[in-house]
XYZ file of C-alpha atoms in Angstrom:
350
model
C 52.602 42.135 127.400
C 55.815 42.077 127.811
C 58.187 39.880 125.515
C 61.356 39.789 127.911
C 60.140 36.751 130.043
C 61.761 33.399 129.379
C 64.427 31.832 131.284
C 67.117 30.352 129.030
C 65.742 26.716 129.603
C 62.188 27.961 128.730
C 63.354 29.762 125.560
C 65.565 26.489 124.703
C 62.436 24.548 124.768
C 59.641 26.846 123.214
C 61.684 28.347 120.244
C 64.145 24.840 119.332
C 60.734 23.073 118.071
C 59.380 26.579 116.048
C 63.123 27.021 114.624
C 63.305 23.268 113.386
C 60.365 23.751 111.876
C 61.264 27.154 110.086
C 64.453 25.272 109.061
C 62.307 22.737 107.220
C 59.953 25.313 106.137
C 62.495 27.545 104.598
C 64.506 24.180 102.823
C 61.199 23.119 100.887
C 60.518 26.819 99.897
C 64.104 28.251 99.216
C 66.402 25.943 96.228
C 69.096 28.241 97.241
C 68.698 27.273 101.085
C 68.440 23.663 100.586
C 71.317 23.579 98.152
C 73.451 25.189 101.033
C 72.296 22.469 103.648
C 72.831 19.760 101.517
C 76.362 20.693 100.649
C 76.974 21.048 104.523
C 75.550 17.360 104.748
C 72.643 17.934 106.556
C 69.815 15.672 106.123
C 66.193 16.986 105.162
C 65.130 14.876 108.376
C 67.678 15.792 110.546
C 66.866 17.055 114.011
C 68.551 19.564 116.670
C 69.440 18.826 120.181
C 69.843 22.453 121.067
C 69.573 25.973 119.279
C 73.331 26.017 119.042
C 73.114 22.955 116.697
C 70.888 24.753 114.051
C 72.502 25.276 110.998
C 73.715 28.998 110.288
C 74.321 31.179 107.218
C 77.064 33.569 107.357
C 75.073 37.025 107.260
C 76.863 38.124 104.221
C 75.033 35.167 102.194
C 72.272 37.786 101.445
C 74.942 39.783 99.874
C 75.756 37.096 97.273
C 72.670 34.992 96.836
C 68.744 36.035 96.013
C 67.509 33.685 99.205
C 63.771 33.944 99.289
C 60.888 31.468 100.697
C 58.014 33.199 98.800
C 57.365 33.148 95.313
C 58.728 36.672 93.739
C 54.342 37.551 93.316
C 54.261 37.602 96.986
C 57.261 39.668 97.568
C 55.274 42.678 99.388
C 58.903 44.378 100.143
C 62.165 44.245 99.568
C 64.906 45.580 102.155
C 68.751 46.510 101.097
C 71.437 46.969 103.677
C 74.103 49.608 103.654
C 76.822 47.614 101.992
C 80.017 49.961 101.596
C 82.509 47.789 99.900
C 82.511 45.352 96.594
C 80.447 42.281 98.629
C 77.231 44.711 97.703
C 74.062 44.939 99.704
C 72.189 42.477 101.243
C 68.299 41.705 99.621
C 65.828 40.727 102.237
C 61.977 39.920 101.326
C 59.502 40.329 103.051
C 55.489 39.055 101.981
C 53.036 40.360 104.006
C 52.658 38.061 106.718
C 56.340 38.544 107.522
C 56.443 42.499 107.181
C 53.106 42.672 109.483
C 54.939 40.029 112.071
C 58.349 41.965 111.833
C 56.356 45.437 112.750
C 54.331 43.948 115.596
C 56.971 42.145 117.467
C 59.489 45.022 117.279
C 56.450 46.919 118.610
C 56.249 44.607 121.371
C 59.892 44.552 122.182
C 60.254 48.440 122.546
C 56.672 48.809 124.039
C 59.080 47.256 127.548
C 60.385 50.726 127.634
C 58.126 52.922 125.998
C 54.968 51.667 127.607
C 51.698 51.507 125.469
C 50.823 54.905 124.334
C 52.692 56.707 121.192
C 54.528 59.468 122.247
C 55.614 62.907 120.733
C 59.186 61.738 119.003
C 62.336 63.502 118.018
C 63.637 61.884 115.094
C 67.725 62.556 115.304
C 67.534 62.270 111.045
C 66.862 64.019 108.308
C 63.025 63.899 106.731
C 64.996 62.714 103.361
C 66.193 59.609 104.211
C 62.378 58.042 104.074
C 61.792 59.363 100.692
C 61.889 56.345 98.703
C 59.408 53.968 100.291
C 59.519 51.029 98.520
C 63.044 50.428 98.998
C 65.226 51.470 101.683
C 68.387 51.640 103.087
C 69.191 50.204 106.491
C 69.355 53.627 107.742
C 65.872 54.690 106.014
C 64.376 51.364 107.185
C 65.281 51.853 110.545
C 64.102 55.994 110.787
C 60.682 54.939 108.950
C 60.510 51.386 111.312
C 60.773 53.525 114.518
C 58.619 56.697 113.439
C 55.401 54.071 113.946
C 55.991 54.206 117.355
C 56.247 57.851 118.056
C 53.569 60.861 116.953
C 54.018 64.733 116.235
C 57.057 63.822 114.571
C 60.273 66.610 114.780
C 63.223 66.184 112.542
C 66.266 67.506 114.419
C 68.125 68.259 110.864
C 67.005 70.045 108.405
C 67.251 69.437 104.669
C 70.581 70.412 104.258
C 71.528 67.967 107.144
C 72.173 70.725 109.390
C 70.732 70.702 112.975
C 67.541 72.746 113.245
C 67.962 74.311 116.698
C 64.753 76.161 116.435
C 62.556 73.020 115.930
C 64.138 71.201 118.716
C 63.312 73.947 121.003
C 59.916 74.555 119.790
C 59.198 70.507 120.351
C 60.674 70.712 123.728
C 58.713 73.537 124.633
C 55.762 71.985 122.997
C 55.950 68.127 124.701
C 59.031 68.374 126.990
C 57.350 68.411 130.294
C 56.120 64.814 129.825
C 57.502 61.759 128.445
C 58.867 61.732 124.785
C 60.754 59.213 122.499
C 64.071 60.064 120.843
C 65.234 58.032 118.287
C 68.518 58.142 116.123
C 71.496 56.240 115.466
C 74.141 56.348 117.996
C 76.838 58.750 116.106
C 74.206 61.084 115.141
C 72.391 61.361 118.354
C 75.807 62.151 119.933
C 76.862 65.141 117.413
C 73.697 66.271 116.571
C 71.759 65.958 119.865
C 74.068 65.696 122.657
C 76.295 68.562 121.456
C 73.184 70.839 120.298
C 71.606 70.113 123.707
C 74.773 70.811 125.908
C 75.609 74.032 123.875
C 72.154 75.230 123.987
C 71.065 74.259 127.467
C 68.249 71.732 126.495
C 66.294 69.777 128.802
C 65.942 66.445 127.717
C 65.294 64.829 131.097
C 61.802 63.208 130.085
C 63.027 61.531 127.006
C 63.488 58.165 126.433
C 66.174 57.466 123.864
C 66.543 54.462 121.388
C 69.790 54.241 119.492
C 71.742 52.262 117.389
C 74.811 51.738 115.171
C 77.659 51.032 116.857
C 80.414 52.925 118.462
C 83.003 53.001 116.080
C 82.719 56.630 115.166
C 82.745 57.745 118.564
C 86.066 56.354 119.374
C 88.401 59.120 118.147
C 85.945 61.343 120.582
C 86.838 58.601 123.216
C 82.890 58.265 123.864
C 81.701 54.806 124.805
C 78.477 53.376 126.371
C 79.639 54.540 129.660
C 80.293 57.509 128.796
C 77.721 58.361 126.226
C 74.884 57.851 129.115
C 77.150 59.407 131.875
C 77.411 62.850 129.736
C 73.556 62.678 128.508
C 72.719 62.408 132.257
C 75.068 65.367 133.665
C 74.277 67.588 130.640
C 71.017 66.964 129.648
C 69.117 65.455 132.039
C 68.431 62.471 130.178
C 68.929 58.931 131.676
C 66.496 56.307 130.021
C 68.527 55.480 127.488
C 68.524 52.025 125.731
C 70.933 51.096 122.571
C 69.888 47.932 120.630
C 71.512 45.934 118.027
C 69.895 44.889 115.375
C 70.483 44.158 111.759
C 68.511 44.566 108.157
C 68.932 40.716 107.628
C 66.635 39.881 110.693
C 64.417 42.985 110.706
C 61.691 43.257 113.198
C 64.281 41.533 115.794
C 66.269 43.979 118.330
C 68.163 43.059 121.093
C 67.379 46.011 123.886
C 69.946 47.060 126.329
C 68.322 46.830 130.033
C 67.222 49.622 132.323
C 70.889 49.496 134.189
C 72.771 49.653 130.542
C 75.842 47.556 129.032
C 74.013 44.512 128.298
C 71.577 43.385 125.552
C 68.808 41.452 126.106
C 67.151 38.778 123.737
C 63.115 39.017 123.294
C 61.037 35.984 123.915
C 60.859 35.033 120.003
C 64.717 35.336 119.971
C 68.116 34.062 120.898
C 71.982 34.719 120.640
C 74.842 32.214 120.850
C 78.303 33.203 121.213
C 80.457 31.351 118.603
C 84.882 30.441 119.154
C 85.591 31.722 115.999
C 88.121 28.569 115.447
C 85.953 25.548 116.798
C 82.870 27.088 116.248
C 81.301 26.031 119.800
C 79.445 27.677 122.033
C 81.502 29.865 124.062
C 81.012 30.528 128.117
C 80.112 33.542 129.992
C 82.962 35.837 129.743
C 84.727 34.345 126.690
C 84.370 36.172 123.734
C 83.410 35.195 120.001
C 81.524 35.580 117.155
C 77.771 36.517 117.454
C 75.019 34.348 115.970
C 71.759 35.732 115.949
C 68.326 33.644 116.441
C 64.957 34.530 115.423
C 61.445 33.020 114.578
C 60.621 36.042 112.550
C 62.050 35.362 109.498
C 59.312 33.310 107.281
C 59.824 34.429 104.200
C 63.725 34.041 103.732
C 65.953 31.977 105.282
C 67.495 34.593 108.034
C 66.386 32.640 111.168
C 70.091 31.908 111.952
C 72.352 34.128 111.273
C 76.025 34.250 112.040
C 76.950 37.756 111.874
C 80.684 39.469 111.353
C 80.725 40.940 115.027
C 82.176 39.711 117.955
C 80.623 39.762 121.470
C 80.472 38.323 125.091
C 77.636 36.634 127.226
C 77.362 38.760 130.302
C 75.583 36.473 132.103
C 72.689 34.175 131.973
C 69.376 34.479 133.643
C 71.112 36.811 136.322
C 70.278 40.557 134.470
C 67.466 42.856 134.293
C 65.485 40.618 132.262
C 65.665 36.690 132.130
C 67.817 34.681 129.531
C 71.116 35.431 128.092
C 72.447 38.979 128.286
C 75.396 40.183 126.287
C 77.936 42.888 124.884
C 78.938 43.570 121.124
C 82.574 44.257 121.285
C 83.005 45.464 117.306
C 83.521 43.895 114.215
C 85.173 40.910 113.361
C 89.066 41.817 111.569
C 88.705 42.128 107.943
C 84.981 42.167 108.206
C 83.273 44.345 105.903
C 82.986 47.876 107.532
C 79.380 48.587 107.277
C 76.767 49.612 110.163
C 73.153 50.796 109.767
C 73.831 54.251 110.085
C 75.127 53.915 106.652
C 77.750 56.502 105.491
C 76.723 59.357 106.834
C 78.638 62.764 105.187
C 76.409 65.480 106.743
C 78.723 68.409 108.262
C 79.300 68.695 112.229
C 77.624 71.158 113.730
């Protein structure tokens, strides 16, 4: 069943009561969150007319505050983000129910482009990234989370972070004649899969690539989303490519690129608000602003309405590949902490 079905009007009508209820739930169960809302002058019985009226937390609040809405005894998993400057890492607390919901909904989101079957999978990473299963980095969490949706996993990099060309050739010889899944962070996919495939004349035409992590590291190679897609198509035959936008602070919610590329879409349980950085009012289509991400999945911590440190722009509403708002990420806010879900990757270039 698709999770890309709701028009913007339906999304607003169905999600607003759920998000209002979640706000009350977190307020009742997280002393820190209650204090934050009280300091903003938001009454416990406040009502909200639209999704954009809901109170948001800056995403970096999870670096400086322990915010959870479940007792310590119910914390099933703690996730940490890839903070690279003095602010430290975000800590996200999941109970069993929240962890189960995020896995299920991530699966439902990706099923839109993968189908219902678990496909053989190329992981553009090293197996070393997922060794510590209780406390993950953002990159490790991403890799492990995606691994659930594939089978016969083959890692593109060996334990020394060098491309294992023979392993990739063997995988393609065995599984390359039917659909297979490829996952990796954007920079690593370019460096360790595209360049290796191009140089070794590998056929990736039956692949479905899911990738994320931003374009910053590819700027010096003059590679943007359009160029990325064009070169993969021309040099490897790969055409089914889906970028996504997501963050560990809202784990399980991903905003997925539609089939025609260059626009990200909200699954039915999520929404996005682009805010004017001076007035904080919602921006119209075409006007850049700060991205706020909204999701009903965070039940064990108050991460349901988060103001990110990224700039974005609405490309349209109810007029794209799938219903609802669709948008592009334009990059980090000036002076925002430089970090990406791909962590700091120090592997040598092939």
